[in-house]
Amino acid sequence: MERIDEACSAAGTENTILLPETSFRDPSGIIPAVANAIRGRLFESEAIAAAIRDERLVIQDGIPLSDETSHVARVVSELAAEDMGVAVFTHHNDMLAALSDALEADGIEHEVAGLSDALAAALDAQTAMARFHTGDGTWGIVLEAIAVFLTSAQRGQKAPPIAYQVMNGSGPTTLQARLSALRERLSEAGSIREVIEVAATAHDALGLPQKSGAWQQAATLLSVMYARAARTISARDDHQMVAAICAEAREASYAALTDSALSPREVQLMNLYQTKGREADATVVVLREGDFMGYESEPFPTTSRLLYVVFSRARHKIVVLLVGNRFHAAVAPLAALAAN
């Protein structure tokens, strides 16, 4: 409330706050000038040329799709080695999960932010299963989390019938038999690692109808969180292990819902469309061949505004990685800049 009162006072009788011309994020003005040029589609402007000459803007092209994750991980490692905080913006949740796995293997602490609703719900359901195994959560909580996931996976204002069936034990006997089998497997699992493996296969085991990709991506993230907890919790107590995993998963879901983080790490991974309010010393913008940028035509007003926000998040350096060969017309000029 105090900050709101300060903002209202600053607005005065005109109800307008005049922002300073100099950017607090980058006082040199180079990064803001690049972002403005991108928004205006002035790709041949002196602002962009100067940023490239000074290596404040780096564009790398010709990256094969098969090397996407390893290439991004290498760039992140190099920037982190320069003591820069790094934010990675990508169009695809599958890359978020795979990159998180790769960074964990390299021992780079990071945070996954900006998860999709379905991915956040899948992560919540799988952590609920882990809590059920340790006795820190009830089976009812597991069923509720699965129902929320099913609802998040379907468009519309009403929960799908299968969500109600999971919650109240109605519907096909096959579904109830599969839920009972899952409950038994979770109860009898011999370790937290085995619980995570059971949770990872639960989507297929239950025969759930949608968003298997989101469920699998959540499983990848959960295995990364498990590895981190196993490395940092000396007692190896199952309750402590699950509590640590759940806390990290909860923070990732919180960030997805609020576009903010409770305790952001020096390396953050997020969706291209969830960059507002984020900033870092260096940003890595991953653009992939076939990325869907809408149905707009030149001058691509919506996409240009999105690119402006993405390109304005850096304090010192922007690295653009172009994966593949043919790009949407809205971002194709970036490939031309890299070629020149």
Coordinates of C-alpha atoms in Angstrom, one line a residue:
M1 CA 0.0 0.0 0.0
E2 CA 2.9 2.4 0.8
R3 CA 4.3 2.0 -2.8
I4 CA 0.8 2.5 -4.2
D5 CA 0.4 5.7 -2.2
E6 CA 3.9 6.9 -3.4
A7 CA 2.8 6.2 -7.0
C8 CA -0.4 8.2 -6.6
S9 CA 1.5 11.1 -5.1
A10 CA 4.0 11.1 -7.9
A11 CA 1.2 11.1 -10.5
G12 CA -0.2 14.4 -9.1
T13 CA -3.3 16.1 -10.3
E14 CA -2.6 15.2 -13.9
N15 CA -2.6 11.5 -12.9
T16 CA 0.5 11.0 -15.0
I17 CA 4.0 9.9 -14.1
L18 CA 6.8 11.2 -16.3
L19 CA 9.5 8.6 -16.8
P20 CA 13.1 9.7 -17.1
E21 CA 14.6 9.6 -20.6
T22 CA 17.6 7.5 -19.2
S23 CA 16.9 3.9 -18.6
F24 CA 17.7 2.6 -15.1
R25 CA 18.3 -0.8 -16.5
D26 CA 20.9 0.4 -19.1
P27 CA 21.9 4.0 -18.5
S28 CA 24.1 3.8 -21.7
G29 CA 20.9 3.8 -23.7
I30 CA 22.2 1.1 -26.1
I31 CA 19.8 -1.7 -25.2
P32 CA 16.7 0.6 -25.1
A33 CA 17.7 1.9 -28.5
V34 CA 17.9 -1.6 -29.9
A35 CA 14.5 -2.5 -28.4
N36 CA 12.9 0.6 -29.9
A37 CA 14.5 -0.1 -33.3
I38 CA 13.1 -3.7 -33.1
R39 CA 9.7 -2.4 -32.2
G40 CA 9.8 0.0 -35.2
R41 CA 11.2 -2.8 -37.4
L42 CA 14.2 -0.6 -38.2
F43 CA 16.6 -3.6 -38.5
E44 CA 19.2 -1.6 -40.5
S45 CA 19.3 1.3 -38.1
E46 CA 22.5 2.7 -36.6
A47 CA 21.3 1.7 -33.1
I48 CA 21.3 -2.0 -34.0
A49 CA 24.5 -1.7 -36.1
A50 CA 26.3 0.0 -33.1
A51 CA 25.1 -2.6 -30.6
I52 CA 26.4 -5.4 -32.9
R53 CA 29.8 -3.6 -33.3
D54 CA 30.1 -3.2 -29.5
E55 CA 28.9 -6.9 -29.0
R56 CA 26.0 -5.7 -26.9
L57 CA 23.8 -7.5 -29.4
V58 CA 25.0 -10.9 -30.6
I59 CA 23.1 -12.9 -33.2
Q60 CA 24.1 -16.5 -33.9
D61 CA 22.4 -18.4 -36.7
G62 CA 22.7 -21.8 -38.4
I63 CA 22.1 -23.7 -35.2
P64 CA 20.7 -27.2 -36.0
L65 CA 17.5 -28.2 -34.1
S66 CA 19.4 -31.3 -32.9
D67 CA 22.0 -29.1 -31.2
E68 CA 19.5 -26.6 -29.7
T69 CA 19.7 -27.6 -26.1
S70 CA 23.5 -28.1 -26.0
H71 CA 24.1 -24.8 -27.8
V72 CA 21.9 -22.8 -25.5
A73 CA 23.4 -24.5 -22.4
R74 CA 26.9 -23.6 -23.7
V75 CA 26.0 -20.0 -24.2
V76 CA 24.4 -19.8 -20.8
S77 CA 27.5 -21.3 -19.2
E78 CA 29.8 -18.8 -21.0
L79 CA 27.7 -15.9 -19.8
A80 CA 27.4 -17.2 -16.2
A81 CA 31.2 -17.7 -16.2
E82 CA 31.5 -13.9 -16.8
D83 CA 29.5 -13.4 -13.6
M84 CA 26.4 -12.3 -15.5
G85 CA 22.9 -13.1 -14.4
V86 CA 21.2 -14.8 -17.4
A87 CA 17.5 -14.9 -18.5
V88 CA 16.7 -17.4 -21.3
F89 CA 13.5 -16.7 -23.3
T90 CA 12.1 -19.4 -25.5
H91 CA 8.9 -20.1 -27.4
H92 CA 8.7 -23.7 -26.3
N93 CA 8.1 -25.5 -23.0
D94 CA 9.8 -28.6 -24.3
M95 CA 13.0 -26.7 -24.5
L96 CA 12.6 -25.3 -21.0
A97 CA 12.5 -28.8 -19.6
A98 CA 15.3 -30.1 -21.7
L99 CA 17.5 -27.1 -21.0
S100 CA 16.8 -27.3 -17.3
D101 CA 18.0 -30.9 -17.4
A102 CA 21.2 -29.9 -19.3
L103 CA 22.1 -27.1 -16.9
E104 CA 21.6 -29.3 -13.9
A105 CA 24.0 -31.8 -15.5
D106 CA 26.5 -29.0 -15.8
G107 CA 26.0 -28.0 -12.2
I108 CA 24.5 -24.6 -13.1
E109 CA 21.9 -23.4 -10.5
H110 CA 18.8 -22.1 -12.3
E111 CA 15.1 -21.3 -11.9
V112 CA 12.3 -22.3 -14.3
A113 CA 9.8 -19.5 -14.5
G114 CA 6.8 -18.8 -16.6
L115 CA 5.4 -22.3 -16.9
S116 CA 2.2 -22.8 -18.9
D117 CA -0.9 -23.5 -16.8
A118 CA -1.0 -27.2 -17.9
L119 CA 2.7 -27.7 -17.1
A120 CA 2.4 -26.0 -13.7
A121 CA -0.7 -28.2 -13.0
A122 CA 1.2 -31.3 -14.0
L123 CA 4.1 -30.4 -11.7
D124 CA 1.6 -29.9 -8.9
A125 CA 0.0 -33.2 -9.5
Q126 CA 3.3 -35.1 -9.5
T127 CA 4.5 -33.4 -6.3
A128 CA 1.2 -34.3 -4.7
M129 CA 2.0 -37.9 -5.4
A130 CA 5.4 -37.6 -3.7
R131 CA 3.8 -36.0 -0.7
F132 CA 1.2 -38.8 -0.6
H133 CA 4.0 -41.4 -0.5
T134 CA 5.7 -39.8 2.5
G135 CA 2.4 -39.3 4.3
D136 CA 2.6 -35.6 4.0
G137 CA -0.5 -35.4 1.8
T138 CA -3.7 -37.3 1.4
W139 CA -4.9 -39.3 -1.6
G140 CA -7.7 -36.8 -1.9
I141 CA -5.1 -34.1 -2.6
V142 CA -3.7 -36.2 -5.4
L143 CA -7.1 -36.7 -7.0
E144 CA -7.8 -33.0 -6.7
A145 CA -4.4 -32.1 -8.3
I146 CA -5.1 -34.6 -11.2
A147 CA -8.5 -33.0 -11.7
V148 CA -7.0 -29.5 -11.8
F149 CA -4.5 -30.8 -14.4
L150 CA -7.3 -32.2 -16.5
T151 CA -9.2 -29.0 -16.3
S152 CA -6.1 -26.9 -17.3
A153 CA -5.6 -29.1 -20.3
Q154 CA -9.0 -28.3 -21.8
R155 CA -10.4 -25.1 -23.1
G156 CA -13.6 -23.8 -21.8
Q157 CA -15.2 -22.4 -18.7
K158 CA -16.3 -25.7 -17.2
A159 CA -14.3 -28.6 -15.9
P160 CA -14.4 -31.7 -18.1
P161 CA -16.5 -34.7 -17.0
I162 CA -13.3 -36.8 -16.4
A163 CA -12.2 -34.3 -13.8
Y164 CA -15.4 -34.9 -11.8
Q165 CA -15.0 -38.6 -12.3
V166 CA -11.6 -38.5 -10.8
M167 CA -12.8 -36.5 -7.8
N168 CA -15.9 -38.4 -6.9
G169 CA -15.0 -41.9 -8.0
S170 CA -17.7 -42.1 -10.7
G171 CA -17.3 -42.9 -14.4
P172 CA -15.7 -45.9 -16.1
T173 CA -14.6 -48.8 -13.9
T174 CA -11.4 -48.9 -15.9
L175 CA -10.5 -45.3 -14.7
Q176 CA -11.2 -46.2 -11.1
A177 CA -9.1 -49.4 -11.4
R178 CA -6.2 -47.4 -12.8
L179 CA -6.4 -44.8 -10.0
S180 CA -6.4 -47.6 -7.4
A181 CA -3.4 -49.2 -9.1
L182 CA -1.6 -45.9 -9.1
R183 CA -2.3 -45.4 -5.4
E184 CA -0.9 -48.8 -4.7
R185 CA 2.3 -48.2 -6.7
L186 CA 2.9 -44.9 -4.9
S187 CA 2.3 -46.5 -1.5
E188 CA 4.7 -49.4 -2.2
A189 CA 7.5 -47.5 -3.9
G190 CA 10.8 -48.2 -2.2
S191 CA 12.4 -44.7 -2.7
I192 CA 11.6 -41.2 -3.7
R193 CA 13.3 -41.8 -7.0
E194 CA 10.9 -44.6 -7.6
V195 CA 8.0 -42.4 -6.7
I196 CA 9.1 -39.8 -9.2
E197 CA 9.3 -42.6 -11.9
V198 CA 5.8 -43.7 -11.0
A199 CA 4.5 -40.1 -11.2
A200 CA 6.2 -39.6 -14.6
T201 CA 4.3 -42.5 -16.1
A202 CA 1.0 -41.8 -14.4
H203 CA -0.4 -39.9 -17.4
D204 CA -0.1 -43.0 -19.6
A205 CA -1.0 -45.4 -16.8
L206 CA -4.3 -43.6 -16.2
G207 CA -5.0 -43.1 -19.9
L208 CA -5.5 -39.4 -19.5
P209 CA -6.7 -37.8 -22.7
Q210 CA -4.7 -34.6 -23.2
K211 CA -1.4 -32.8 -22.6
S212 CA 0.9 -35.8 -22.3
G213 CA 3.7 -33.5 -23.4
A214 CA 3.1 -31.1 -20.5
W215 CA 3.1 -34.1 -18.1
Q216 CA 6.4 -35.4 -19.5
Q217 CA 8.0 -32.0 -19.3
A218 CA 6.9 -31.7 -15.7
A219 CA 8.5 -35.1 -15.1
T220 CA 11.8 -33.9 -16.5
L221 CA 11.7 -30.8 -14.3
L222 CA 10.8 -32.9 -11.2
S223 CA 13.8 -35.2 -11.8
V224 CA 16.0 -32.1 -12.0
M225 CA 14.5 -30.9 -8.7
Y226 CA 15.1 -34.3 -7.2
A227 CA 18.7 -34.3 -8.2
R228 CA 19.2 -30.9 -6.7
A229 CA 17.5 -31.9 -3.5
A230 CA 19.6 -35.1 -3.3
R231 CA 22.8 -33.0 -3.7
T232 CA 21.9 -30.4 -1.1
I233 CA 20.1 -32.3 1.7
S234 CA 22.7 -34.1 3.7
A235 CA 20.3 -36.1 5.8
R236 CA 18.6 -37.7 2.8
D237 CA 15.4 -37.8 4.9
D238 CA 12.5 -38.6 2.6
H239 CA 10.3 -35.9 4.2
Q240 CA 12.9 -33.3 3.9
M241 CA 13.7 -34.3 0.3
V242 CA 10.0 -34.1 -0.8
A243 CA 9.6 -30.8 1.1
A244 CA 12.5 -29.3 -0.8
I245 CA 11.2 -30.6 -4.1
C246 CA 7.7 -29.3 -3.4
A247 CA 9.0 -25.9 -2.4
E248 CA 10.9 -25.5 -5.7
A249 CA 7.9 -26.7 -7.7
R250 CA 5.6 -24.4 -5.8
E251 CA 7.9 -21.4 -6.6
A252 CA 7.9 -22.3 -10.3
S253 CA 4.1 -22.5 -10.3
Y254 CA 3.9 -19.2 -8.4
A255 CA 6.1 -17.5 -11.0
A256 CA 3.8 -18.9 -13.7
L257 CA 0.7 -17.4 -12.1
T258 CA 2.2 -14.0 -11.1
D259 CA 5.0 -13.3 -13.5
S260 CA 7.3 -12.9 -10.6
A261 CA 9.6 -15.0 -8.5
L262 CA 10.0 -15.4 -4.7
S263 CA 13.8 -15.7 -4.9
P264 CA 15.1 -15.6 -8.4
R265 CA 18.3 -17.4 -9.2
E266 CA 21.1 -16.0 -11.4
V267 CA 20.0 -18.1 -14.3
Q268 CA 16.3 -18.0 -15.2
L269 CA 14.4 -19.9 -17.9
M270 CA 11.1 -18.8 -19.2
N271 CA 8.5 -18.6 -22.0
L272 CA 8.9 -15.9 -24.5
Y273 CA 5.4 -14.6 -23.6
Q274 CA 6.1 -14.3 -19.9
T275 CA 9.0 -11.8 -19.9
K276 CA 7.3 -8.7 -18.5
G277 CA 8.8 -7.6 -15.2
R278 CA 11.9 -9.8 -15.8
E279 CA 15.4 -8.5 -16.3
A280 CA 19.0 -9.8 -16.3
D281 CA 22.5 -8.8 -17.0
A282 CA 22.3 -10.9 -20.2
T283 CA 19.4 -12.3 -22.1
V284 CA 19.4 -15.2 -24.4
V285 CA 16.5 -15.1 -26.9
V286 CA 15.9 -18.4 -28.6
L287 CA 14.0 -18.3 -31.9
R288 CA 13.2 -21.6 -33.6
E289 CA 12.4 -22.4 -37.2
G290 CA 8.6 -22.8 -37.4
D291 CA 7.8 -20.6 -34.3
F292 CA 4.2 -19.4 -34.6
M293 CA 4.0 -15.7 -34.4
G294 CA 0.4 -15.2 -35.3
Y295 CA -1.4 -14.3 -38.5
E296 CA -0.3 -10.6 -38.7
S297 CA 1.3 -9.0 -41.7
E298 CA 3.9 -6.3 -41.9
P299 CA 4.5 -4.3 -39.7
F300 CA 3.5 -7.1 -37.3
P301 CA 2.3 -4.7 -34.5
T302 CA 1.6 -7.4 -31.8
T303 CA 4.8 -9.4 -32.4
S304 CA 6.9 -6.2 -32.7
R305 CA 5.6 -5.1 -29.2
L306 CA 6.4 -8.6 -27.9
L307 CA 10.0 -8.4 -29.3
Y308 CA 10.4 -4.9 -27.8
V309 CA 9.6 -6.2 -24.4
V310 CA 11.9 -9.3 -24.8
F311 CA 14.8 -7.2 -26.2
S312 CA 14.5 -4.6 -23.5
R313 CA 15.0 -7.0 -20.6
A314 CA 18.9 -7.0 -20.7
R315 CA 21.1 -4.7 -18.7
H316 CA 24.3 -5.4 -20.7
K317 CA 24.0 -7.9 -23.5
I318 CA 21.4 -9.6 -25.7
V319 CA 22.2 -12.9 -27.4
V320 CA 19.8 -14.1 -30.1
L321 CA 20.0 -17.7 -31.1
L322 CA 18.4 -18.7 -34.4
V323 CA 17.7 -22.4 -34.5
G324 CA 17.0 -23.8 -37.9
N325 CA 17.0 -22.1 -41.3
R326 CA 13.6 -20.6 -42.2
F327 CA 11.9 -18.1 -39.8
H328 CA 8.7 -16.3 -39.5
A329 CA 8.7 -13.0 -41.5
A330 CA 8.4 -11.1 -38.2
V331 CA 11.9 -12.2 -37.1
A332 CA 13.5 -13.1 -40.5
P333 CA 15.4 -9.8 -40.6
L334 CA 17.4 -10.9 -37.6
A335 CA 18.7 -13.9 -39.6
A336 CA 19.6 -11.4 -42.4
L337 CA 21.6 -9.4 -39.8
A338 CA 23.4 -12.6 -38.7
A339 CA 24.3 -13.5 -42.3
N340 CA 25.7 -10.0 -42.9

